Coordinates of C-alpha atoms and ligand atoms in Angstrom, one line a residue:
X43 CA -21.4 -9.3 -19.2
X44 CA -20.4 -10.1 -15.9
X45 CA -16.3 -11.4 -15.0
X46 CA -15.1 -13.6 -12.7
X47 CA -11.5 -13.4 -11.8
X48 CA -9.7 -16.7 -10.4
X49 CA -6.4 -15.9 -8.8
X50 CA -3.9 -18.3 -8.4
X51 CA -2.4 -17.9 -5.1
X52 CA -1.6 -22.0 -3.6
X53 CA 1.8 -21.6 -4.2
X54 CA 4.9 -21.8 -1.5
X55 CA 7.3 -19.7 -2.9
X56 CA 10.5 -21.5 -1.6
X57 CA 12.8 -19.6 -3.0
X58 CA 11.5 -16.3 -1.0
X59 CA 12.8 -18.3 2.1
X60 CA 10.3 -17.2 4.6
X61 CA 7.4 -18.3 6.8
X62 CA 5.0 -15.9 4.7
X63 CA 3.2 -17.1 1.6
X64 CA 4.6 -15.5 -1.1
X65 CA 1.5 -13.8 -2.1
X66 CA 1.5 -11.9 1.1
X67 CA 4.5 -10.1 0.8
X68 CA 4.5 -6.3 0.4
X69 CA 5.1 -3.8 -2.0
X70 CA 4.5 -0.3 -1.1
X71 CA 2.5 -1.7 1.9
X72 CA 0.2 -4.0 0.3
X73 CA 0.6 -7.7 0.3
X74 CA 1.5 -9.0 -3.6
X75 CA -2.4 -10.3 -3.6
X76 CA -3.9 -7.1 -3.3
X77 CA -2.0 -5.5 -6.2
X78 CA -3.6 -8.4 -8.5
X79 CA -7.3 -8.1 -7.1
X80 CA -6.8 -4.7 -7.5
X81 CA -5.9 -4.5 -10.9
X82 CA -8.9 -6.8 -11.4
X83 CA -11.1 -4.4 -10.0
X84 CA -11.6 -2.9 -13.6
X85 CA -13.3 -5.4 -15.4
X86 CA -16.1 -5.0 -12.4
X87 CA -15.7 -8.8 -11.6
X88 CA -19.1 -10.5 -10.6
X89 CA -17.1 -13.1 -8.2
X90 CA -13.8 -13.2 -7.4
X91 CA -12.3 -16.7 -6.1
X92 CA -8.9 -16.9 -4.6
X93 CA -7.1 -20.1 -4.8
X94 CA -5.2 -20.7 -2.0
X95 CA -3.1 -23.6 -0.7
X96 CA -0.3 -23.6 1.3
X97 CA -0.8 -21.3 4.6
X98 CA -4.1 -21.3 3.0
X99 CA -5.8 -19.5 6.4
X100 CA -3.6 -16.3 6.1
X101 CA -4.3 -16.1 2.2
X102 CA -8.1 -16.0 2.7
X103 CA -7.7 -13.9 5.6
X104 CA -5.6 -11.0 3.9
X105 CA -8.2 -11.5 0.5
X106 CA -11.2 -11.0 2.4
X107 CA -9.3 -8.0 4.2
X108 CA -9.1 -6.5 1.0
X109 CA -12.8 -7.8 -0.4
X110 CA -15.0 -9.1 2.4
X111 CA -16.9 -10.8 -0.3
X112 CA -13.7 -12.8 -2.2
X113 CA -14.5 -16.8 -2.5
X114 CA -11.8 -18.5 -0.8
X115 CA -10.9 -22.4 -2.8
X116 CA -8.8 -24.9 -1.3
X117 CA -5.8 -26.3 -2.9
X118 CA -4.3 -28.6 -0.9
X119 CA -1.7 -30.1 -3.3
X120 CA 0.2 -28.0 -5.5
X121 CA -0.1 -30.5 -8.5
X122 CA -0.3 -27.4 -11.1
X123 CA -1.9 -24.6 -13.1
X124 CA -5.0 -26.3 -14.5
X125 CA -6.0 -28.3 -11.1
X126 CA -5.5 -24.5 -9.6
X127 CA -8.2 -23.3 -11.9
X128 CA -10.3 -26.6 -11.4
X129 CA -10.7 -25.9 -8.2
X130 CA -12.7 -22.7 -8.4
X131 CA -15.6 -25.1 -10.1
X132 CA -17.6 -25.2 -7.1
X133 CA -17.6 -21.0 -6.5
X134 CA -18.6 -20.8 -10.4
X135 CA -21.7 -22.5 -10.0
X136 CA -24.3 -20.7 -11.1
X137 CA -21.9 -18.4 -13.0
X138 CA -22.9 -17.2 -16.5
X139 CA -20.0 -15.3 -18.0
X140 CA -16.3 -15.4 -18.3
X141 CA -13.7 -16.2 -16.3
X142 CA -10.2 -14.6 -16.2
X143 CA -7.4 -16.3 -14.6
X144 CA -4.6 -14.0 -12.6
X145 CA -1.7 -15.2 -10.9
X146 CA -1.6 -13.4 -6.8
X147 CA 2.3 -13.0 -7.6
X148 CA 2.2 -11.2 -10.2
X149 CA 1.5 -7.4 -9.0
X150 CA 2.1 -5.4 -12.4
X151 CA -0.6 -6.4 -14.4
X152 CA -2.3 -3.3 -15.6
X153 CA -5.7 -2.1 -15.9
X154 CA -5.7 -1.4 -19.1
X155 CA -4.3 -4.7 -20.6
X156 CA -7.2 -6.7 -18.3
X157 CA -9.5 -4.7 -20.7
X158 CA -8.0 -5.2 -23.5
X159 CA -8.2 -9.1 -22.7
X160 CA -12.0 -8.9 -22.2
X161 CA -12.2 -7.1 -25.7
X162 CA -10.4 -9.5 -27.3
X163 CA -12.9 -12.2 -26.4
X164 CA -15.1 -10.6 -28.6
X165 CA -13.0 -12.5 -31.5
X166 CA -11.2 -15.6 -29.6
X167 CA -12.7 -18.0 -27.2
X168 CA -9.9 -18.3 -25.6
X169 CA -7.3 -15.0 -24.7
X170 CA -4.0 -15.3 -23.6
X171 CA -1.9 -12.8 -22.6
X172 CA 2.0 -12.8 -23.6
X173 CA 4.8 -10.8 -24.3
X174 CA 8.3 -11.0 -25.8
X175 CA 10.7 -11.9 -23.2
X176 CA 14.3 -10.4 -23.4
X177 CA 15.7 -13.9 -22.1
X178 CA 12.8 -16.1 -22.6
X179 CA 14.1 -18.2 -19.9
X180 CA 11.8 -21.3 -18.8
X181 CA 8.8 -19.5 -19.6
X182 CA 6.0 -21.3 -21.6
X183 CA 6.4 -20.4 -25.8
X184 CA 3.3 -19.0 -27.4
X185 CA 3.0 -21.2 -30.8
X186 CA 1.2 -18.9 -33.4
X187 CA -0.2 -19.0 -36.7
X188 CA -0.6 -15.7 -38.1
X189 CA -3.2 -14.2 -35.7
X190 CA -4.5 -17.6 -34.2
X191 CA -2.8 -19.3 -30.9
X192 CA -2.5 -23.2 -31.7
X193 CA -1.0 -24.3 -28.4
X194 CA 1.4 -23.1 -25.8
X195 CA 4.5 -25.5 -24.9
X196 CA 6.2 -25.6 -21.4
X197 CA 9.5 -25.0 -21.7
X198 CA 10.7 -28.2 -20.1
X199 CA 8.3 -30.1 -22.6
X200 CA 9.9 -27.8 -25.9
X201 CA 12.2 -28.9 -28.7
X202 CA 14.8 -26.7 -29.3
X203 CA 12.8 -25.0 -32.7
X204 CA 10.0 -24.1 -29.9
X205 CA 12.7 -23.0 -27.4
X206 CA 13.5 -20.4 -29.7
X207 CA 10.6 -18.5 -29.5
X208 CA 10.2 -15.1 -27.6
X209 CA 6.9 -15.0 -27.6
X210 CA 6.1 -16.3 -23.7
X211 CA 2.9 -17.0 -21.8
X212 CA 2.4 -14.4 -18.7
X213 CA 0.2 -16.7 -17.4
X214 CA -3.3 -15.3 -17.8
X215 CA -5.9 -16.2 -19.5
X216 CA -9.5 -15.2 -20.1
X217 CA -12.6 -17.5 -21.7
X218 CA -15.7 -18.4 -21.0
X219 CA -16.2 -19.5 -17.4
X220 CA -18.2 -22.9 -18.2
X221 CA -15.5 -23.6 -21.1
X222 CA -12.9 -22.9 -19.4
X223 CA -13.9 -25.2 -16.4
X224 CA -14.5 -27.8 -18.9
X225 CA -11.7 -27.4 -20.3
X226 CA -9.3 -27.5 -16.8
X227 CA -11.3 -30.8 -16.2
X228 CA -9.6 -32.5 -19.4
X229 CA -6.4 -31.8 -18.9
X230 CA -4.0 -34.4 -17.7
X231 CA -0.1 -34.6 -16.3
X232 CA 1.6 -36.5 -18.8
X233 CA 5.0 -34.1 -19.2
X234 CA 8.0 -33.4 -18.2
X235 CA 7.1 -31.9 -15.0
X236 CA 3.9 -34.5 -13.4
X237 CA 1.8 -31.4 -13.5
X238 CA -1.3 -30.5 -14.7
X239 CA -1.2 -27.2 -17.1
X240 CA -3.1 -24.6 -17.8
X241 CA -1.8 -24.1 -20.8
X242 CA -2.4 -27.3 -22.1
X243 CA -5.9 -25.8 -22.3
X244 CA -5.6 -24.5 -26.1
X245 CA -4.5 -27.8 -27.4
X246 CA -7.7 -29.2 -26.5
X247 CA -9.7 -26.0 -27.0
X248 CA -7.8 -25.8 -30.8
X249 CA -9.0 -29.9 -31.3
X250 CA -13.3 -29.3 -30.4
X251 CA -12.6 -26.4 -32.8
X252 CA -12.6 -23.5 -30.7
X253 CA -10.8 -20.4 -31.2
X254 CA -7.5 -18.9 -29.4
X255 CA -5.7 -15.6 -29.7
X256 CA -2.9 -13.2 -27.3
X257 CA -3.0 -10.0 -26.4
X258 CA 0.3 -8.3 -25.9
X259 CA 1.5 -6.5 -23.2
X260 CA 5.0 -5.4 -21.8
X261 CA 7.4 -7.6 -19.9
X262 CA 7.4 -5.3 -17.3
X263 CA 3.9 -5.9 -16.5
X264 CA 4.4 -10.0 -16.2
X265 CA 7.2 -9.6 -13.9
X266 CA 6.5 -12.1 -10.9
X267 CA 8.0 -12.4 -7.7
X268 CA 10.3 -15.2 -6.7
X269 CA 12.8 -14.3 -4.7
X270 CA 14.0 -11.5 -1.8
X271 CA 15.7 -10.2 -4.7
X272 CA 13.3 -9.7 -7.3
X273 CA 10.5 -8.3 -4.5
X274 CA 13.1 -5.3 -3.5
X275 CA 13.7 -4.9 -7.3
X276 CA 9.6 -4.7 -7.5
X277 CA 8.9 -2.5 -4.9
X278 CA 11.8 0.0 -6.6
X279 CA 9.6 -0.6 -9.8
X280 CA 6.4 0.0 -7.9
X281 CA 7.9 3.2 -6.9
X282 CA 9.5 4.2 -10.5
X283 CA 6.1 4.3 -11.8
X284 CA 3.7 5.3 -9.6
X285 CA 6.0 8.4 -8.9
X286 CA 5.8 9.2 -12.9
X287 CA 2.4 8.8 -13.2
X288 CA 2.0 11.5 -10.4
X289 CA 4.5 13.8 -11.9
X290 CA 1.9 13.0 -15.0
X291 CA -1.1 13.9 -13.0
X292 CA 0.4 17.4 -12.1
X293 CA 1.5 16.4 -8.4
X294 CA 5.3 18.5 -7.9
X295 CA 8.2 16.2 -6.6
X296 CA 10.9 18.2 -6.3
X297 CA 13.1 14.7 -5.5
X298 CA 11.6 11.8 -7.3
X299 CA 13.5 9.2 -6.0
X300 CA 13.4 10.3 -2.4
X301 CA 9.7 10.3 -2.1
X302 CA 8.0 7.1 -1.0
X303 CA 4.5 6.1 -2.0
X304 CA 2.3 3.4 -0.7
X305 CA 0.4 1.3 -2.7
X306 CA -2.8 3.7 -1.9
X307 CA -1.9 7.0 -2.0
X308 CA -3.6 9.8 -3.3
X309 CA -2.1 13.3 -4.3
X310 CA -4.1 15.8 -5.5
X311 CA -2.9 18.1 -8.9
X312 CA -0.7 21.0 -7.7
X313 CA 0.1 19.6 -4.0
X314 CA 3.8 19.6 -3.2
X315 CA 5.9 17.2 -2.4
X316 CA 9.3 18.1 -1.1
X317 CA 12.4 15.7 -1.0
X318 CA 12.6 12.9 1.8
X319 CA 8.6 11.6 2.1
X320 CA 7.1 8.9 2.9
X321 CA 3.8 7.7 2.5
X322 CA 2.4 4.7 4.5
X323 CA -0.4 3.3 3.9
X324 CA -4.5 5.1 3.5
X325 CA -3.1 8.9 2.5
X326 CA -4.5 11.5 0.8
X327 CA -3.5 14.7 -0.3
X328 CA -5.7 17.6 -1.4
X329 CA -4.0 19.9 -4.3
X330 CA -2.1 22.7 -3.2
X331 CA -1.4 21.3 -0.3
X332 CA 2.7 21.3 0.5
X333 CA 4.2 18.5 2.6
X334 CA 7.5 19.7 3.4
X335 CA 11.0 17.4 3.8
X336 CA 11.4 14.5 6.1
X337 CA 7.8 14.0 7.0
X338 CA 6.0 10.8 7.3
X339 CA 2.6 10.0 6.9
X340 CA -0.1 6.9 7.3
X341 CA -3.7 7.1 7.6
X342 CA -4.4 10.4 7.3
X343 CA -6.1 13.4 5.2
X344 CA -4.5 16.6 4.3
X345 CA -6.7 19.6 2.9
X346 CA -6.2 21.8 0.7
X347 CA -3.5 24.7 1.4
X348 CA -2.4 22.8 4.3
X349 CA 1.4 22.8 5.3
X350 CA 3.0 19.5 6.8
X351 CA 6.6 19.8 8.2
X352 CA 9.5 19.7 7.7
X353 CA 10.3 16.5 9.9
X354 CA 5.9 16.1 10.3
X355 CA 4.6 12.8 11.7
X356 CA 1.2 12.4 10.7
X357 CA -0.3 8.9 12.0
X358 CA -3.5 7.1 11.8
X359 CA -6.5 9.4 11.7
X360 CA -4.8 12.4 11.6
X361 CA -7.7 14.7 9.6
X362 CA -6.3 18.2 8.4
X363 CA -9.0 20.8 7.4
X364 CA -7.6 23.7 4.8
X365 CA -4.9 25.7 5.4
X366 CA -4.1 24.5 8.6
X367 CA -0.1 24.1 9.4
X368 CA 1.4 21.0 11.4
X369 CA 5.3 22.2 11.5
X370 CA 9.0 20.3 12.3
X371 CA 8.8 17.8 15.4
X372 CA 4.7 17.6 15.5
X373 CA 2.9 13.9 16.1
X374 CA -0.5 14.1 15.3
X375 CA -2.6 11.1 16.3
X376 CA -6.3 10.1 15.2
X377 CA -7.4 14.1 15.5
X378 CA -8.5 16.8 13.8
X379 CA -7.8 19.9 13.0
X380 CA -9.9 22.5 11.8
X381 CA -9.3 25.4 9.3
X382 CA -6.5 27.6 9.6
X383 CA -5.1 25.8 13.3
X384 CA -1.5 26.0 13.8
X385 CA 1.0 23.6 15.4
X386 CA 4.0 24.6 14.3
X387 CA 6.3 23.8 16.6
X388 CA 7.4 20.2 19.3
X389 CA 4.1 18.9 19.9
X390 CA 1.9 15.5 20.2
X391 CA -1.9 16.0 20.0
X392 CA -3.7 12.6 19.9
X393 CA -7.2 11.7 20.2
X394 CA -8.3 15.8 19.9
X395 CA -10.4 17.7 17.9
X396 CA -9.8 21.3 17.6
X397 CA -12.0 24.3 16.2
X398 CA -11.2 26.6 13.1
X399 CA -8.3 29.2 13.7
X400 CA -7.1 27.9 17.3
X401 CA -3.4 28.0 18.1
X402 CA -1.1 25.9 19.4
X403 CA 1.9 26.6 21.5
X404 CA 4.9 25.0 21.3
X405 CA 5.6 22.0 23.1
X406 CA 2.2 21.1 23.8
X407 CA 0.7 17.6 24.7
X408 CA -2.4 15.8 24.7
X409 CA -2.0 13.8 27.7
X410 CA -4.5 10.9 26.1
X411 CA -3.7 8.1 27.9
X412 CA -4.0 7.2 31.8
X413 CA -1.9 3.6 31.0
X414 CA -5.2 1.6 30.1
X415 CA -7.7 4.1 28.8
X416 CA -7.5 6.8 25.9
X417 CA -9.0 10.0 26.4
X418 CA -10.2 13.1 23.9
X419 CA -9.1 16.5 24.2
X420 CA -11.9 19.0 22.9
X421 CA -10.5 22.3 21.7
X422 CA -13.2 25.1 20.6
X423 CA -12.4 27.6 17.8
X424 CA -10.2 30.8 18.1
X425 CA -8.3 29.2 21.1
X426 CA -4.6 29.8 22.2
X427 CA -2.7 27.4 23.9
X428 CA 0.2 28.4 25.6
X429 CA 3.2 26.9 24.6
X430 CA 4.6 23.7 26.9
X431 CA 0.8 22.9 27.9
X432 CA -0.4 19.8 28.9
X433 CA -3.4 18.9 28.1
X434 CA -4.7 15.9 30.7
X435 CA -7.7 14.1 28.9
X436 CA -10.5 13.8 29.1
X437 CA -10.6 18.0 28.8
X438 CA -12.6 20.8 26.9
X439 CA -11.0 24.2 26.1
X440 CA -13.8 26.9 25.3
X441 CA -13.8 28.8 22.1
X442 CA -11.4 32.1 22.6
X443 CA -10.3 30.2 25.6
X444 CA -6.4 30.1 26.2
X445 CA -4.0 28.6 28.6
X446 CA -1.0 30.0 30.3
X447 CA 2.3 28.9 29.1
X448 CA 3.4 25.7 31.0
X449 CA 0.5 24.8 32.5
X450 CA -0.7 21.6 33.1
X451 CA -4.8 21.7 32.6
X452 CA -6.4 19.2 34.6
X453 CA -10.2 21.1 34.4
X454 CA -12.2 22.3 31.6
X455 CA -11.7 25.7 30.2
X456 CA -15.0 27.7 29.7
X457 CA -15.1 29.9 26.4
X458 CA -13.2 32.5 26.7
X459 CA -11.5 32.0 29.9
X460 CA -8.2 31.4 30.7
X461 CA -6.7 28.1 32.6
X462 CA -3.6 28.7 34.2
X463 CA -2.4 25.3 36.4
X464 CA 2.0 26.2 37.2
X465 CA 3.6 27.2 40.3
X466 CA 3.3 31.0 41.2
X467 CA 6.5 32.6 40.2
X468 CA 8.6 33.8 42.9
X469 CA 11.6 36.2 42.3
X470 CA 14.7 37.1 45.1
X471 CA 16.7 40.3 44.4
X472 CA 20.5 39.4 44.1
X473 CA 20.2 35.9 45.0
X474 CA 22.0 34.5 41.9
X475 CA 24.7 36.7 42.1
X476 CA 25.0 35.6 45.6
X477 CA 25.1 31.6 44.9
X478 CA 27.5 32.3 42.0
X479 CA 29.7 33.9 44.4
X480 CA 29.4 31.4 47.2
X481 CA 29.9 28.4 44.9
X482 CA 33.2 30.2 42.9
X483 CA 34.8 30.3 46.5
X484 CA 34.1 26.7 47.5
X485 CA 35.6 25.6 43.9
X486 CA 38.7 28.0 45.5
X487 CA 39.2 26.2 48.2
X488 CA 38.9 22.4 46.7
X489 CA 41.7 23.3 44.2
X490 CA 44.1 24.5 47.0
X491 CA 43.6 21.1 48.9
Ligands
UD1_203 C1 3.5 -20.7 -15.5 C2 3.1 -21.2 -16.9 C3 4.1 -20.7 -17.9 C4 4.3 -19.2 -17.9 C5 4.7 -18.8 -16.5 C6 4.6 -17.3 -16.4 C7 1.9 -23.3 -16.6 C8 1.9 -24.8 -16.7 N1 3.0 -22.6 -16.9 O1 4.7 -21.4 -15.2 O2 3.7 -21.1 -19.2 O3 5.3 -18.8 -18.8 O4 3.7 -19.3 -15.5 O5 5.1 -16.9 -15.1 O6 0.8 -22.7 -16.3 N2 -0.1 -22.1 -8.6 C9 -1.1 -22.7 -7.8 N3 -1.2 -24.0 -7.7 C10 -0.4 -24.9 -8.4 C11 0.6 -24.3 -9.2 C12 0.7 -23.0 -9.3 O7 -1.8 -21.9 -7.2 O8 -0.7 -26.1 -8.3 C13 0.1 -20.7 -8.8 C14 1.4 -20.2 -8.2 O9 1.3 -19.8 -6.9 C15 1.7 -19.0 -9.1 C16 1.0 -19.4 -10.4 O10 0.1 -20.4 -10.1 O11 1.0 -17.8 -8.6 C17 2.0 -19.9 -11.5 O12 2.7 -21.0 -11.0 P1 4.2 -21.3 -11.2 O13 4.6 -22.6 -10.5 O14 5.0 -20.1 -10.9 O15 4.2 -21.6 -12.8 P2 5.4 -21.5 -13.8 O16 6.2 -22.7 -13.7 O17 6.2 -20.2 -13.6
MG204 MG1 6.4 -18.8 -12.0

């Protein structure tokens, strides 16, 4: 059966004091928004309609960023839950299936308990997921009867016997698109707050004799995002677990709480990750691959057996074939290196590509960029580059080709030649013992005066 997910994402977020919607704030490098479409990705949804409202043009631009082919609704008044929902009636048409709702701030929500909402359809027309809340707060109160889900009260509209209830509404829901849209459309805004609710959807589900139940899930998983606070307390969260489920997976972090992850990253079983990484965003790591302390990576791919670092910058399009080593104080910049190449030591190659086995030197650059262009540097296999070259692109070395130690290479190297472009060396018998000598007795002679 096919899913639809609606994501609730209108909302200001005034208490997050900043020009951003809320929604596209970041944890581990991905705004709030794509954590929930992401999570939604596991139910295989058939549409996916973001509701957005205030800054409504950077919402649909970061939800299309993520899925080009995400429905973009207007909300241009804030007046609540259900006329949220309501508004995703027009990109339902058509639909045959269910519908589950999502809030965009709420980034936790696992895979696992969206599935176990789409099961539980199978017995209620209506699923809601909750959990028991610690400090219930002003969350809305699950009312239950044995297994069945009568209605859910806000906690502004609750009597104190309601109040005392633990069981709380995360929020999300799941039913039948075309009920639920029916549904949304009956709901009105005579409470506490002026609002229309969502949850005031069981009441009137419960009263044309429809079913409703809850699936459970952890607190953790419901925690939304409010405040600068609580995003730096989620992105620690983010961090807790997504390092333990690598540790799960067989990935060896030697300092757990030192290593940063993105929101993407990938790390093979048996890679290594030594203390003081971090990830950005669009990594991954083959196993057995070892990323040494105090690198930093984004955008890039590391093989198998490769060796990163210590101190490593790998940026965007950085491509790492097996066993190749990139050691301390090396940039690497949209470029590849083949099997077995070594850069070990003080250099920036960008916009390269160089064969299996080639070496090189220390303190070599890839002179890419003439101040408005960007140019490649093509190095063959087996090559040797002497340490402090510089590379001026656009410029081919030749497999087995090598360069001589501070040279700046202007021309192509053929295969197996060698480019040598440095001053010829000139040496003069006892001259520095003569200017040592001649500058110790003018030093004399200031000091008398
Ligand atoms: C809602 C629930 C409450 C639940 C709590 C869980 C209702 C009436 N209440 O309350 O039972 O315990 O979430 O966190 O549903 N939004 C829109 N448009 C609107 C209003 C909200 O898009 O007009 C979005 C918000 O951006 C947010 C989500 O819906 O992502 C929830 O809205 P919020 O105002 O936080 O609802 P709560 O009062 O927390
Ligand atoms: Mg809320």
């Amino acid at each position: 059966m096919s899913i639809a997910l609606i994501i609730l994402a209108a909302g200001k977020g005034t208490r997050m004091e900043s020009d951003l919607p809320k929604v596209l704030h970041r944890i581990a490098h991905a705004p709030m928004l794509w954590h929930a479409m992401r999570a939604g990705q596991v139910l295989e949804p058939g549409r996916t309609i973001v509701v957005a409202g205030h800054e409504a043009d950077m919402v649909a631009a970061s939800a299309q960023a993520y899925d080009p082919e995400a429905q973009i609704v207007l909300q241009s008044e804030q007046n609540g839950t259900a006329h949220a929902v309501a508004q995703a009636a027009p990109a339902l048409a058509g639909f045959n299936g269910d519908a589950i709702v999502l809030y965009g701030d709420t980034p936790f929500i696992r895979q696992e308990t969206l599935e176990e909402m789409a099961r539980a359809r199978a017995h209620h027309d209506i699923v809601v997921l909750g959990f028991e809340a610690a400090d219930p707060g002003r969350y809305g109160r699950l009312v239950t009867e044995g297994d069945a889900l009568l209605r859910i009260v806000e906690y502004k509209d609750a009597n104190e016997d309601e109040r005392a209830i633990t069981l709380c509404n995360s929020g999300l829901m799941a039913a039948d698109a075309t009920v639920l849209m029916d549904l949304v459309a009956q709901v009105g805004n005579d409470n506490a707050a002026g609002e229309y609710y969502l949850t005031d959807i069981i009441a009137l589900a419960r009263a044309r004799g429809l079913s409703a139940g809850v699936v459970h899930c952890a607190e953790s998983e419901t925690m939304g995002v409010n405040s600068r606070s609580e995003l730096a307390r989620a992105e620690v969260s983010f961090q807790q677990t997504t390092r333990a489920r690598l540790i799960d997976d067989g990935v060896s972090l030697q300092a757990p709480d030192t290593v940063w992850l993105a929101w993407d990253t990938v790390i093979g079983r048996d890679a290594e990750i030594e203390p003081n990484v971090v990830f950005g965003p669009g990594v991954t790591i083959e196993s057995d691959a070892r990323i040494r302390a105090f690198s930093h990576l984004e955008g890039c791919h590391v093989s198998r057996g490769a060796i990163v670092g210590p101190f490593a910058r790998l940026r965007l399009g950085a491509e790492l074939a097996e066993d190749s080593h990139v050691g301390n104080f090396v940039e690497i910049k949209n470029a590849y290196l083949g099997e077995g190449v070594k850069a070990n030591h003080l250099t920036y190659i960008g916009d390269a590509d160089i064969g299996d086995r080639s070496n090189i030197g220390a303190g070599t650059v890839t002179c890419n960029y003439d101040g408005v262009f960007k140019h490649r540097t093509i190095i063959g296999k087996d090559a040797f580059i002497g340490s402090d070259t510089m590379l001026v692109a656009p410029v081919t070395i030749g497999d087995g080709a090598m360069t001589g130690s501070g040279s700046v290479i202007t021309s192509d190297v053929p295969a197996g030649a060698l480019g040598i472009g440095r001053a010829r060396q000139e040496t003069k018998a006892g001259f520095a013992t003569r200017l040592r000598d001649m500058l110790r007795a003018k030093k004399k002679e200031q000091n008398k005066g």
